[in-house]
GROMACS .gro file of C-alpha atoms in nm:
model
  487
    1MET     CA    1  -0.724   1.564   3.126
    2ALA     CA    2  -0.914   1.258   3.253
    3VAL     CA    3  -1.178   1.112   3.025
    4GLY     CA    4  -1.506   1.058   3.210
    5PRO     CA    5  -1.806   0.838   3.130
    6ARG     CA    6  -2.004   1.116   2.960
    7SER     CA    7  -1.707   1.202   2.737
    8ILE     CA    8  -1.683   0.837   2.633
    9GLU     CA    9  -2.058   0.821   2.578
   10LEU     CA   10  -2.042   1.131   2.359
   11GLN     CA   11  -1.796   0.956   2.126
   12GLU     CA   12  -1.984   0.627   2.123
   13ARG     CA   13  -2.318   0.792   2.036
   14ARG     CA   14  -2.167   1.042   1.798
   15VAL     CA   15  -2.330   0.904   1.482
   16GLN     CA   16  -2.678   0.902   1.634
   17LEU     CA   17  -2.634   1.254   1.768
   18VAL     CA   18  -2.524   1.387   1.430
   19GLU     CA   19  -2.813   1.212   1.254
   20SER     CA   20  -3.081   1.332   1.497
   21TRP     CA   21  -2.969   1.675   1.615
   22SER     CA   22  -2.792   1.839   1.321
   23GLN     CA   23  -3.105   2.034   1.227
   24ASN     CA   24  -3.114   2.184   1.579
   25VAL     CA   25  -2.744   2.260   1.607
   26THR     CA   26  -2.793   2.639   1.619
   27HIS     CA   27  -3.041   2.612   1.908
   28LEU     CA   28  -2.810   2.374   2.092
   29GLN     CA   29  -2.521   2.620   2.061
   30GLU     CA   30  -2.730   2.897   2.217
   31LEU     CA   31  -2.839   2.679   2.509
   32LEU     CA   32  -2.485   2.555   2.575
   33TYR     CA   33  -2.355   2.913   2.564
   34GLN     CA   34  -2.619   3.020   2.817
   35VAL     CA   35  -2.520   2.748   3.066
   36GLY     CA   36  -2.149   2.829   3.023
   37ALA     CA   37  -2.048   2.506   2.845
   38LEU     CA   38  -1.931   2.704   2.539
   39THR     CA   39  -1.745   3.034   2.501
   40GLU     CA   40  -1.770   3.290   2.223
   41GLU     CA   41  -1.450   3.150   2.074
   42ASP     CA   42  -1.608   2.804   2.075
   43LEU     CA   43  -1.913   2.938   1.893
   44SER     CA   44  -1.690   3.098   1.627
   45LEU     CA   45  -1.502   2.772   1.584
   46VAL     CA   46  -1.821   2.569   1.548
   47ARG     CA   47  -1.970   2.809   1.294
   48GLY     CA   48  -1.637   2.828   1.109
   49GLY     CA   49  -1.554   3.034   0.803
   50GLY     CA   50  -1.779   3.036   0.499
   51ARG     CA   51  -2.106   2.843   0.518
   52PRO     CA   52  -2.053   2.496   0.670
   53GLY     CA   53  -2.340   2.251   0.660
   54GLU     CA   54  -2.549   2.155   0.960
   55ARG     CA   55  -2.386   1.814   0.993
   56ASP     CA   56  -2.042   1.971   0.972
   57CYS     CA   57  -2.132   2.217   1.249
   58MET     CA   58  -2.271   1.936   1.464
   59ARG     CA   59  -1.953   1.731   1.428
   60THR     CA   60  -1.740   2.032   1.519
   61LEU     CA   61  -1.963   2.103   1.820
   62LEU     CA   62  -1.914   1.747   1.946
   63ASP     CA   63  -1.538   1.780   1.895
   64VAL     CA   64  -1.531   2.105   2.096
   65LEU     CA   65  -1.735   1.955   2.379
   66HIS     CA   66  -1.517   1.646   2.393
   67GLY     CA   67  -1.208   1.865   2.403
   68ARG     CA   68  -1.350   2.070   2.691
   69GLY     CA   69  -1.381   1.762   2.906
   70GLU     CA   70  -1.629   1.579   3.126
   71GLU     CA   71  -1.818   1.882   3.262
   72ALA     CA   72  -1.897   2.020   2.918
   73CYS     CA   73  -2.015   1.678   2.800
   74ARG     CA   74  -2.233   1.642   3.108
   75ALA     CA   75  -2.387   1.984   3.041
   76PHE     CA   76  -2.454   1.881   2.682
   77PHE     CA   77  -2.647   1.570   2.784
   78HIS     CA   78  -2.834   1.775   3.045
   79VAL     CA   79  -2.945   2.016   2.770
   80LEU     CA   80  -3.058   1.724   2.556
   81GLN     CA   81  -3.249   1.577   2.850
   82SER     CA   82  -3.427   1.908   2.909
   83GLN     CA   83  -3.540   1.911   2.546
   84ARG     CA   84  -3.716   1.574   2.564
   85ALA     CA   85  -4.044   1.735   2.660
   86ASN     CA   86  -4.022   1.983   2.371
   87THR     CA   87  -3.975   1.737   2.085
   88GLU     CA   88  -4.202   1.477   1.931
   89SER     CA   89  -3.943   1.332   1.696
   90GLU     CA   90  -3.892   0.965   1.763
   91SER     CA   91  -3.548   0.981   1.604
   92MET     CA   92  -3.446   1.253   1.850
   93LEU     CA   93  -3.579   1.058   2.145
   94ALA     CA   94  -3.377   0.758   2.033
   95ALA     CA   95  -3.064   0.970   2.027
   96ILE     CA   96  -3.114   1.112   2.380
   97PRO     CA   97  -2.943   0.883   2.634
   98PRO     CA   98  -3.094   0.878   2.983
   99GLU     CA   99  -2.856   0.983   3.260
  100GLY     CA  100  -2.612   0.705   3.338
  101SER     CA  101  -2.749   0.480   3.064
  102GLY     CA  102  -2.400   0.406   2.926
  103THR     CA  103  -2.351   0.262   2.581
  104SER     CA  104  -2.624   0.182   2.333
  105SER     CA  105  -2.780  -0.163   2.318
  106SER     CA  106  -2.971  -0.122   1.992
  107GLY     CA  107  -2.991  -0.389   1.727
  108SER     CA  108  -2.703  -0.227   1.536
  109GLY     CA  109  -2.474  -0.235   1.836
  110PRO     CA  110  -2.122  -0.371   1.890
  111THR     CA  111  -2.208  -0.729   1.792
  112ASN     CA  112  -2.347  -0.625   1.457
  113MET     CA  113  -2.048  -0.396   1.404
  114GLN     CA  114  -1.803  -0.680   1.466
  115GLU     CA  115  -1.984  -0.903   1.221
  116HIS     CA  116  -1.954  -0.645   0.943
  117LEU     CA  117  -1.586  -0.580   1.021
  118ARG     CA  118  -1.513  -0.953   1.023
  119LYS     CA  119  -1.674  -0.981   0.680
  120HIS     CA  120  -1.464  -0.684   0.565
  121LYS     CA  121  -1.147  -0.863   0.679
  122ASP     CA  122  -1.243  -1.179   0.497
  123ILE     CA  123  -1.310  -0.994   0.171
  124LEU     CA  124  -0.986  -0.792   0.178
  125GLY     CA  125  -0.789  -1.098   0.283
  126ARG     CA  126  -0.905  -1.287  -0.027
  127GLN     CA  127  -0.832  -0.986  -0.248
  128HIS     CA  128  -0.477  -0.954  -0.110
  129SER     CA  129  -0.349  -1.311  -0.120
  130PRO     CA  130   0.029  -1.370  -0.158
  131VAL     CA  131   0.070  -1.360  -0.534
  132GLY     CA  132   0.316  -1.177  -0.757
  133TYR     CA  133   0.690  -1.181  -0.801
  134LEU     CA  134   0.762  -1.135  -0.428
  135SER     CA  135   0.561  -1.439  -0.324
  136ILE     CA  136   0.724  -1.774  -0.260
  137ARG     CA  137   0.543  -2.077  -0.392
  138THR     CA  138   0.605  -2.422  -0.249
  139SER     CA  139   0.653  -2.697  -0.507
  140CYS     CA  140   0.504  -3.031  -0.411
  141CYS     CA  141   0.682  -3.272  -0.644
  142SER     CA  142   0.607  -3.636  -0.697
  143SER     CA  143   0.718  -3.884  -0.958
  144SER     CA  144   0.425  -3.807  -1.185
  145GLU     CA  145   0.324  -3.448  -1.124
  146SER     CA  146   0.433  -3.119  -0.977
  147VAL     CA  147   0.190  -2.878  -0.815
  148ASP     CA  148   0.263  -2.525  -0.701
  149GLU     CA  149   0.086  -2.424  -0.383
  150PRO     CA  150   0.059  -2.067  -0.252
  151GLY     CA  151   0.323  -1.996   0.005
  152SER     CA  152   0.429  -1.673   0.172
  153PHE     CA  153   0.598  -1.348   0.086
  154THR     CA  154   0.974  -1.324   0.067
  155ASP     CA  155   1.136  -1.049   0.270
  156ILE     CA  156   1.284  -0.726   0.138
  157THR     CA  157   1.492  -0.448   0.290
  158LEU     CA  158   1.349  -0.107   0.377
  159SER     CA  159   1.482   0.207   0.542
  160ARG     CA  160   1.302   0.447   0.769
  161CYS     CA  161   1.347   0.813   0.849
  162VAL     CA  162   1.138   1.077   1.025
  163GLY     CA  163   1.000   1.312   0.761
  164TYR     CA  164   1.197   1.369   0.443
  165SER     CA  165   1.388   1.629   0.249
  166VAL     CA  166   1.306   1.689  -0.117
  167PRO     CA  167   1.589   1.558  -0.342
  168LEU     CA  168   1.721   1.828  -0.571
  169GLN     CA  169   1.801   1.611  -0.872
  170TYR     CA  170   1.680   1.289  -1.030
  171HIS     CA  171   1.947   1.255  -1.296
  172GLN     CA  172   2.047   0.904  -1.185
  173HIS     CA  173   1.903   0.583  -1.323
  174GLU     CA  174   1.665   0.426  -1.074
  175ALA     CA  175   1.883   0.117  -1.039
  176ALA     CA  176   2.174   0.342  -0.939
  177MET     CA  177   1.953   0.508  -0.679
  178VAL     CA  178   1.880   0.166  -0.526
  179CYS     CA  179   2.251   0.084  -0.505
  180ASP     CA  180   2.327   0.422  -0.346
  181ALA     CA  181   2.048   0.365  -0.093
  182PHE     CA  182   2.206   0.039   0.021
  183ARG     CA  183   2.533   0.220   0.082
  184SER     CA  184   2.388   0.512   0.283
  185GLN     CA  185   2.053   0.423   0.434
  186ASP     CA  186   1.914   0.603   0.742
  187GLN     CA  187   1.776   0.317   0.946
  188VAL     CA  188   1.738  -0.028   0.798
  189CYS     CA  189   1.414  -0.198   0.894
  190THR     CA  190   1.205  -0.498   0.793
  191PHE     CA  191   0.846  -0.538   0.680
  192GLN     CA  192   0.745  -0.637   1.032
  193ASP     CA  193   0.863  -0.296   1.157
  194VAL     CA  194   0.639  -0.128   0.899
  195CYS     CA  195   0.351  -0.356   0.991
  196GLN     CA  196   0.394  -0.284   1.361
  197SER     CA  197   0.406   0.091   1.302
  198LEU     CA  198   0.096   0.108   1.082
  199LEU     CA  199  -0.129  -0.155   1.240
  200SER     CA  200  -0.049  -0.122   1.611
  201VAL     CA  201   0.020   0.247   1.670
  202PRO     CA  202  -0.284   0.476   1.721
  203GLY     CA  203  -0.393   0.692   1.428
  204ASP     CA  204  -0.324   1.050   1.323
  205ASN     CA  205  -0.007   1.000   1.120
  206MET     CA  206   0.088   1.036   0.756
  207THR     CA  207   0.331   0.778   0.617
  208LEU     CA  208   0.500   0.774   0.276
  209LEU     CA  209   0.633   0.454   0.117
  210SER     CA  210   0.878   0.533  -0.163
  211GLY     CA  211   1.046   0.296  -0.405
  212VAL     CA  212   1.159   0.271  -0.766
  213ALA     CA  213   0.962   0.080  -1.027
  214GLY     CA  214   0.966  -0.293  -0.955
  215SER     CA  215   1.093  -0.256  -0.598
  216GLY     CA  216   0.774  -0.401  -0.450
  217LYS     CA  217   0.569  -0.108  -0.316
  218THR     CA  218   0.235  -0.253  -0.420
  219THR     CA  219   0.344  -0.595  -0.294
  220VAL     CA  220   0.423  -0.440   0.045
  221VAL     CA  221   0.067  -0.301   0.048
  222ILE     CA  222  -0.076  -0.642  -0.043
  223ARG     CA  223   0.129  -0.808   0.229
  224LEU     CA  224   0.028  -0.542   0.484
  225VAL     CA  225  -0.343  -0.597   0.416
  226ASN     CA  226  -0.290  -0.973   0.420
  227GLU     CA  227  -0.120  -0.958   0.760
  228TRP     CA  228  -0.400  -0.739   0.897
  229ALA     CA  229  -0.669  -0.975   0.767
  230ARG     CA  230  -0.500  -1.271   0.936
  231ASP     CA  231  -0.462  -1.091   1.270
  232SER     CA  232  -0.783  -1.148   1.462
  233ASP     CA  233  -0.674  -0.914   1.744
  234SER     CA  234  -0.603  -0.608   1.528
  235GLN     CA  235  -0.830  -0.312   1.608
  236LYS     CA  236  -0.747  -0.131   1.285
  237ILE     CA  237  -0.992  -0.095   0.998
  238VAL     CA  238  -0.801  -0.097   0.670
  239LEU     CA  239  -0.939   0.077   0.361
  240SER     CA  240  -0.733   0.060   0.043
  241LEU     CA  241  -0.768   0.268  -0.275
  242SER     CA  242  -0.537   0.306  -0.573
  243PHE     CA  243  -0.472   0.633  -0.752
  244ARG     CA  244  -0.521   0.442  -1.077
  245GLU     CA  245  -0.883   0.384  -0.972
  246LEU     CA  246  -0.926   0.745  -0.861
  247ASN     CA  247  -0.811   0.860  -1.205
  248LEU     CA  248  -1.137   0.721  -1.347
  249LEU     CA  249  -1.350   0.961  -1.141
  250SER     CA  250  -1.407   1.278  -1.341
  251GLU     CA  251  -1.705   1.417  -1.149
  252PRO     CA  252  -1.703   1.560  -0.792
  253GLN     CA  253  -1.784   1.300  -0.533
  254SER     CA  254  -1.808   1.283  -0.156
  255LEU     CA  255  -1.568   1.069   0.043
  256GLN     CA  256  -1.854   0.873   0.192
  257GLU     CA  257  -1.993   0.793  -0.153
  258LEU     CA  258  -1.650   0.689  -0.274
  259LEU     CA  259  -1.595   0.450   0.016
  260LEU     CA  260  -1.943   0.303  -0.011
  261VAL     CA  261  -1.888   0.229  -0.380
  262HIS     CA  262  -1.564   0.042  -0.303
  263TYR     CA  263  -1.686  -0.120   0.020
  264SER     CA  264  -2.059  -0.168  -0.019
  265HIS     CA  265  -2.055  -0.444   0.244
  266LEU     CA  266  -1.972  -0.177   0.505
  267LYS     CA  267  -2.274   0.038   0.424
  268PRO     CA  268  -2.461  -0.037   0.752
  269VAL     CA  269  -2.164   0.062   0.974
  270LEU     CA  270  -1.934   0.286   0.769
  271ALA     CA  271  -2.091   0.617   0.877
  272ARG     CA  272  -2.066   0.511   1.241
  273VAL     CA  273  -1.699   0.416   1.207
  274VAL     CA  274  -1.610   0.736   1.020
  275ASP     CA  275  -1.779   0.960   1.277
  276SER     CA  276  -1.700   0.787   1.605
  277GLN     CA  277  -1.385   0.578   1.548
  278PRO     CA  278  -1.160   0.754   1.293
  279GLY     CA  279  -0.848   0.660   1.492
  280ARG     CA  280  -0.905   0.295   1.399
  281ILE     CA  281  -0.893   0.363   1.024
  282LEU     CA  282  -0.583   0.303   0.811
  283LEU     CA  283  -0.640   0.447   0.463
  284ILE     CA  284  -0.397   0.323   0.196
  285LEU     CA  285  -0.353   0.528  -0.123
  286ASP     CA  286  -0.134   0.333  -0.365
  287GLY     CA  287   0.056   0.485  -0.661
  288LEU     CA  288   0.076   0.862  -0.615
  289ASP     CA  289   0.307   0.888  -0.919
  290GLU     CA  290   0.017   0.765  -1.137
  291PHE     CA  291  -0.232   1.027  -1.014
  292ARG     CA  292  -0.344   1.251  -1.301
  293PHE     CA  293  -0.512   1.524  -1.093
  294PRO     CA  294  -0.307   1.812  -0.948
  295LEU     CA  295  -0.259   1.838  -0.571
  296ASP     CA  296  -0.281   2.204  -0.465
  297PHE     CA  297  -0.210   2.208  -0.092
  298GLU     CA  298  -0.219   2.590  -0.076
  299ARG     CA  299  -0.538   2.682  -0.262
  300SER     CA  300  -0.764   2.378  -0.223
  301PRO     CA  301  -1.071   2.472  -0.013
  302LYS     CA  302  -1.087   2.326   0.334
  303CYS     CA  303  -1.350   2.059   0.388
  304SER     CA  304  -1.417   1.846   0.694
  305ASP     CA  305  -1.753   1.701   0.589
  306PRO     CA  306  -1.720   1.350   0.436
  307GLU     CA  307  -2.065   1.395   0.281
  308ARG     CA  308  -1.972   1.706   0.080
  309ARG     CA  309  -1.890   1.656  -0.287
  310LEU     CA  310  -1.536   1.751  -0.390
  311GLY     CA  311  -1.304   1.714  -0.684
  312ILE     CA  312  -1.084   1.407  -0.644
  313GLY     CA  313  -0.766   1.616  -0.610
  314GLU     CA  314  -0.927   1.835  -0.342
  315MET     CA  315  -1.048   1.525  -0.158
  316VAL     CA  316  -0.696   1.377  -0.146
  317VAL     CA  317  -0.553   1.710  -0.027
  318ASN     CA  318  -0.805   1.737   0.257
  319LEU     CA  319  -0.738   1.375   0.358
  320ILE     CA  320  -0.361   1.425   0.372
  321LYS     CA  321  -0.392   1.758   0.556
  322GLY     CA  322  -0.617   1.595   0.818
  323HIS     CA  323  -0.932   1.797   0.749
  324LEU     CA  324  -1.133   1.501   0.626
  325LEU     CA  325  -1.154   1.222   0.884
  326PRO     CA  326  -0.916   1.381   1.137
  327GLY     CA  327  -0.730   1.123   1.342
  328ILE     CA  328  -0.700   0.851   1.077
  329SER     CA  329  -0.372   0.697   0.964
  330ILE     CA  330  -0.277   0.736   0.597
  331LEU     CA  331  -0.022   0.540   0.393
  332VAL     CA  332   0.069   0.679   0.049
  333THR     CA  333   0.299   0.489  -0.188
  334SER     CA  334   0.492   0.659  -0.466
  335ARG     CA  335   0.795   0.642  -0.689
  336PRO     CA  336   1.072   0.878  -0.571
  337HIS     CA  337   1.016   1.150  -0.831
  338ALA     CA  338   0.655   1.208  -0.712
  339VAL     CA  339   0.722   1.208  -0.337
  340SER     CA  340   0.766   1.586  -0.342
  341LYS     CA  341   0.397   1.627  -0.434
  342VAL     CA  342   0.330   1.595  -0.060
  343PRO     CA  343   0.473   1.882   0.153
  344PRO     CA  344   0.739   1.751   0.393
  345LEU     CA  345   0.571   1.917   0.693
  346LEU     CA  346   0.270   1.688   0.651
  347VAL     CA  347   0.474   1.365   0.648
  348THR     CA  348   0.523   1.187   0.980
  349GLN     CA  349   0.764   0.923   0.852
  350LEU     CA  350   0.908   0.799   0.525
  351TYR     CA  351   0.984   0.438   0.437
  352SER     CA  352   1.202   0.363   0.135
  353VAL     CA  353   1.190   0.021  -0.032
  354LEU     CA  354   1.556  -0.067  -0.091
  355GLY     CA  355   1.487  -0.408  -0.248
  356PHE     CA  356   1.694  -0.725  -0.206
  357SER     CA  357   2.016  -0.742  -0.014
  358THR     CA  358   2.277  -0.997  -0.124
  359ASP     CA  359   2.149  -1.260   0.120
  360GLN     CA  360   1.790  -1.194   0.017
  361GLN     CA  361   1.881  -1.239  -0.350
  362ARG     CA  362   2.037  -1.577  -0.274
  363HIS     CA  363   1.735  -1.674  -0.065
  364TYR     CA  364   1.499  -1.575  -0.347
  365PHE     CA  365   1.682  -1.790  -0.602
  366GLU     CA  366   1.684  -2.084  -0.360
  367HIS     CA  367   1.305  -2.071  -0.333
  368SER     CA  368   1.219  -1.985  -0.693
  369CYS     CA  369   1.440  -2.230  -0.883
  370SER     CA  370   1.336  -2.585  -0.956
  371SER     CA  371   1.610  -2.750  -0.747
  372PRO     CA  372   1.894  -2.659  -0.507
  373LEU     CA  373   2.150  -2.744  -0.778
  374VAL     CA  374   1.986  -2.506  -1.024
  375ALA     CA  375   1.965  -2.236  -0.758
  376SER     CA  376   2.334  -2.276  -0.678
  377ASP     CA  377   2.430  -2.251  -1.047
  378VAL     CA  378   2.209  -1.947  -1.107
  379TRP     CA  379   2.334  -1.767  -0.799
  380GLY     CA  380   2.696  -1.846  -0.889
  381TYR     CA  381   2.642  -1.699  -1.233
  382VAL     CA  382   2.459  -1.386  -1.110
  383SER     CA  383   2.706  -1.315  -0.830
  384SER     CA  384   2.998  -1.339  -1.073
  385HIS     CA  385   2.864  -1.050  -1.282
  386GLN     CA  386   2.855  -0.739  -1.064
  387PRO     CA  387   2.629  -0.526  -1.292
  388LEU     CA  388   2.379  -0.812  -1.309
  389GLN     CA  389   2.384  -0.859  -0.932
  390LEU     CA  390   2.332  -0.487  -0.876
  391MET     CA  391   2.030  -0.488  -1.105
  392CYS     CA  392   1.892  -0.788  -0.915
  393ARG     CA  393   1.865  -0.570  -0.607
  394ILE     CA  394   1.537  -0.463  -0.767
  395PRO     CA  395   1.300  -0.757  -0.702
  396ALA     CA  396   1.126  -0.733  -1.041
  397PHE     CA  397   1.457  -0.784  -1.223
  398CYS     CA  398   1.549  -1.065  -0.988
  399TRP     CA  399   1.219  -1.230  -1.073
  400ILE     CA  400   1.290  -1.203  -1.449
  401VAL     CA  401   1.631  -1.368  -1.407
  402SER     CA  402   1.499  -1.648  -1.187
  403THR     CA  403   1.203  -1.709  -1.420
  404ALA     CA  404   1.432  -1.727  -1.724
  405LEU     CA  405   1.692  -1.955  -1.566
  406ARG     CA  406   1.498  -2.166  -1.317
  407ASP     CA  407   1.451  -2.455  -1.565
  408GLY     CA  408   1.701  -2.398  -1.846
  409ALA     CA  409   1.998  -2.313  -1.626
  410PRO     CA  410   2.121  -2.668  -1.549
  411SER     CA  411   2.166  -2.767  -1.916
  412CYS     CA  412   2.324  -2.441  -2.019
  413PHE     CA  413   2.568  -2.443  -1.730
  414SER     CA  414   2.669  -2.800  -1.799
  415GLN     CA  415   2.732  -2.714  -2.162
  416VAL     CA  416   2.940  -2.407  -2.088
  417THR     CA  417   3.243  -2.613  -1.992
  418THR     CA  418   3.214  -2.867  -2.276
  419THR     CA  419   3.080  -2.671  -2.571
  420THR     CA  420   3.339  -2.525  -2.803
  421LEU     CA  421   3.322  -2.279  -3.087
  422PRO     CA  422   3.250  -2.416  -3.439
  423SER     CA  423   3.551  -2.574  -3.614
  424THR     CA  424   3.577  -2.281  -3.855
  425ALA     CA  425   3.717  -2.086  -3.566
  426ARG     CA  426   4.000  -2.337  -3.519
  427THR     CA  427   4.333  -2.298  -3.694
  428THR     CA  428   4.453  -2.567  -3.934
  429PRO     CA  429   4.778  -2.735  -3.820
  430ALA     CA  430   5.088  -2.622  -4.014
  431GLY     CA  431   5.180  -2.842  -4.308
  432SER     CA  432   4.833  -2.987  -4.353
  433SER     CA  433   4.733  -3.007  -4.723
  434ASP     CA  434   4.416  -3.212  -4.703
  435THR     CA  435   4.175  -2.967  -4.872
  436THR     CA  436   3.898  -3.225  -4.881
  437SER     CA  437   3.922  -3.265  -4.508
  438ASN     CA  438   3.919  -2.890  -4.467
  439ASN     CA  439   3.611  -2.857  -4.692
  440ASN     CA  440   3.431  -3.128  -4.498
  441SER     CA  441   3.518  -2.956  -4.175
  442ALA     CA  442   3.382  -2.629  -4.307
  443GLU     CA  443   3.057  -2.795  -4.408
  444LYS     CA  444   3.020  -2.953  -4.065
  445ALA     CA  445   3.098  -2.622  -3.899
  446THR     CA  446   2.836  -2.429  -4.094
  447PRO     CA  447   2.547  -2.389  -3.847
  448THR     CA  448   2.194  -2.468  -3.954
  449PRO     CA  449   1.905  -2.265  -3.810
  450SER     CA  450   1.826  -2.540  -3.559
  451THR     CA  451   2.181  -2.582  -3.437
  452PHE     CA  452   2.228  -2.206  -3.416
  453SER     CA  453   1.924  -2.155  -3.194
  454SER     CA  454   2.010  -2.450  -2.973
  455THR     CA  455   2.380  -2.392  -2.923
  456VAL     CA  456   2.494  -2.042  -3.007
  457PRO     CA  457   2.258  -1.852  -2.771
  458ARG     CA  458   2.370  -2.075  -2.486
  459VAL     CA  459   2.735  -2.026  -2.558
  460MET     CA  460   2.705  -1.653  -2.620
  461SER     CA  461   2.474  -1.581  -2.328
  462MET     CA  462   2.599  -1.808  -2.057
  463SER     CA  463   2.972  -1.835  -2.132
  464CYS     CA  464   3.181  -1.712  -1.845
  465ASP     CA  465   3.392  -1.523  -2.099
  466VAL     CA  466   3.103  -1.283  -2.171
  467LYS     CA  467   3.119  -1.017  -1.900
  468HIS     CA  468   2.874  -0.758  -2.033
  469ILE     CA  469   2.555  -0.956  -1.974
  470THR     CA  470   2.218  -0.783  -1.944
  471ILE     CA  471   1.879  -0.891  -1.817
  472THR     CA  472   1.740  -0.836  -2.167
  473GLU     CA  473   1.992  -1.085  -2.308
  474ILE     CA  474   1.898  -1.340  -2.043
  475TYR     CA  475   1.532  -1.292  -2.126
  476CYS     CA  476   1.599  -1.330  -2.499
  477TRP     CA  477   1.812  -1.640  -2.435
  478SER     CA  478   1.522  -1.788  -2.239
  479GLY     CA  479   1.285  -1.715  -2.527
  480ALA     CA  480   1.523  -1.869  -2.783
  481SER     CA  481   1.563  -2.182  -2.571
  482SER     CA  482   1.186  -2.213  -2.529
  483SER     CA  483   1.137  -2.183  -2.905
  484THR     CA  484   1.399  -2.453  -2.964
  485ARG     CA  485   1.228  -2.688  -2.723
  486LEU     CA  486   0.894  -2.628  -2.894
  487ILE     CA  487   1.051  -2.706  -3.236
   0.00000   0.00000   0.00000
């Protein structure tokens, strides 16, 4: 069905029409039914079940008219034009467009809208700068000082599938789940694929981003918002909320109130965007596994009015089901065990954060260690211990290892080949009877607290003979070495 000028004008002036004509929505329905623009089924749909508010009915009426096409929209504006002589409300007159007038040219028009959205981008861009364990910082070294400057995000591996099936068991350790995912992923993709899908494709889709603890879900969200803020051509309007913040709301609240509290700088234009341009909105809900309110997708009451107060759980349900703000895009992040809180039929696509591949691990060490030599030594050590390398597929663990070894690794690796066990561990040559020499050797071999902390942890932790190394041991070794340096 072709979209005509009056259909476009109906969408562009939607906010003004809702503000000015909601109190007359019943009379408008009767007039439109008399001229044949609405059917009895349309009237039943507009009135809905229960007792919807006037604004809710007006929004539904505009949706029905837009769906019926150009002729119905033309009839609607004709009815409004015929009512000009019967109303003395200045607000109504402002909302009635003359025939063929086109778009509005009021003081709060497109220019003012773009200014507010540009400010919104600037604010979110500053709030989502590349920090955290997945960000790469560039070291600017000179002979006298070393300064770390913010760089960019390192890349991680993701997989993508259409919809999802609920896993039956979660008996595996999360690290094992990551390793299994690398062996049998559906469709490997990069962050740019996710970015393209969420920021370039029109709205009306529900996306889940799943990943184990430390895999980088929140960092992906930060990077997504950062990319959007830097893209001056993007038509999306990103709104981001965390379930951890929603947990603090114990009283019913409307969606519009909630968004205005978080984005007060959008107050002059938010209602207009929500009503007339929902397809431009990308709503990010981060951390579903942390949400303390139940999500009842079967018994939660339906609500399509963003101004109606709801419990926080009911609000999230209506957003995901598409009742509140129909047409928007939604991205929900969660750990795997909580993904099943969202019914599979409502999910358009599922992205899984797989973490670091082998090449990405090496790349991360190269950029996080203090020098190429250190990076080579650390990577050689990590890659020689398969359990350690498997754990480093999770970026948070990889960050712990690189942080612990980025400075102390060169000395410990150089000492591994030259340091020997204390002389008490050596055997005395046969026939030797020099007890004094043996006693002196024993005294020299007895470690003092300082020598124990400076030598034994390095030998025990970093010796190539020790195969069962853990990230905890590396972290403890780093702490012992730091304490020794401070002493």
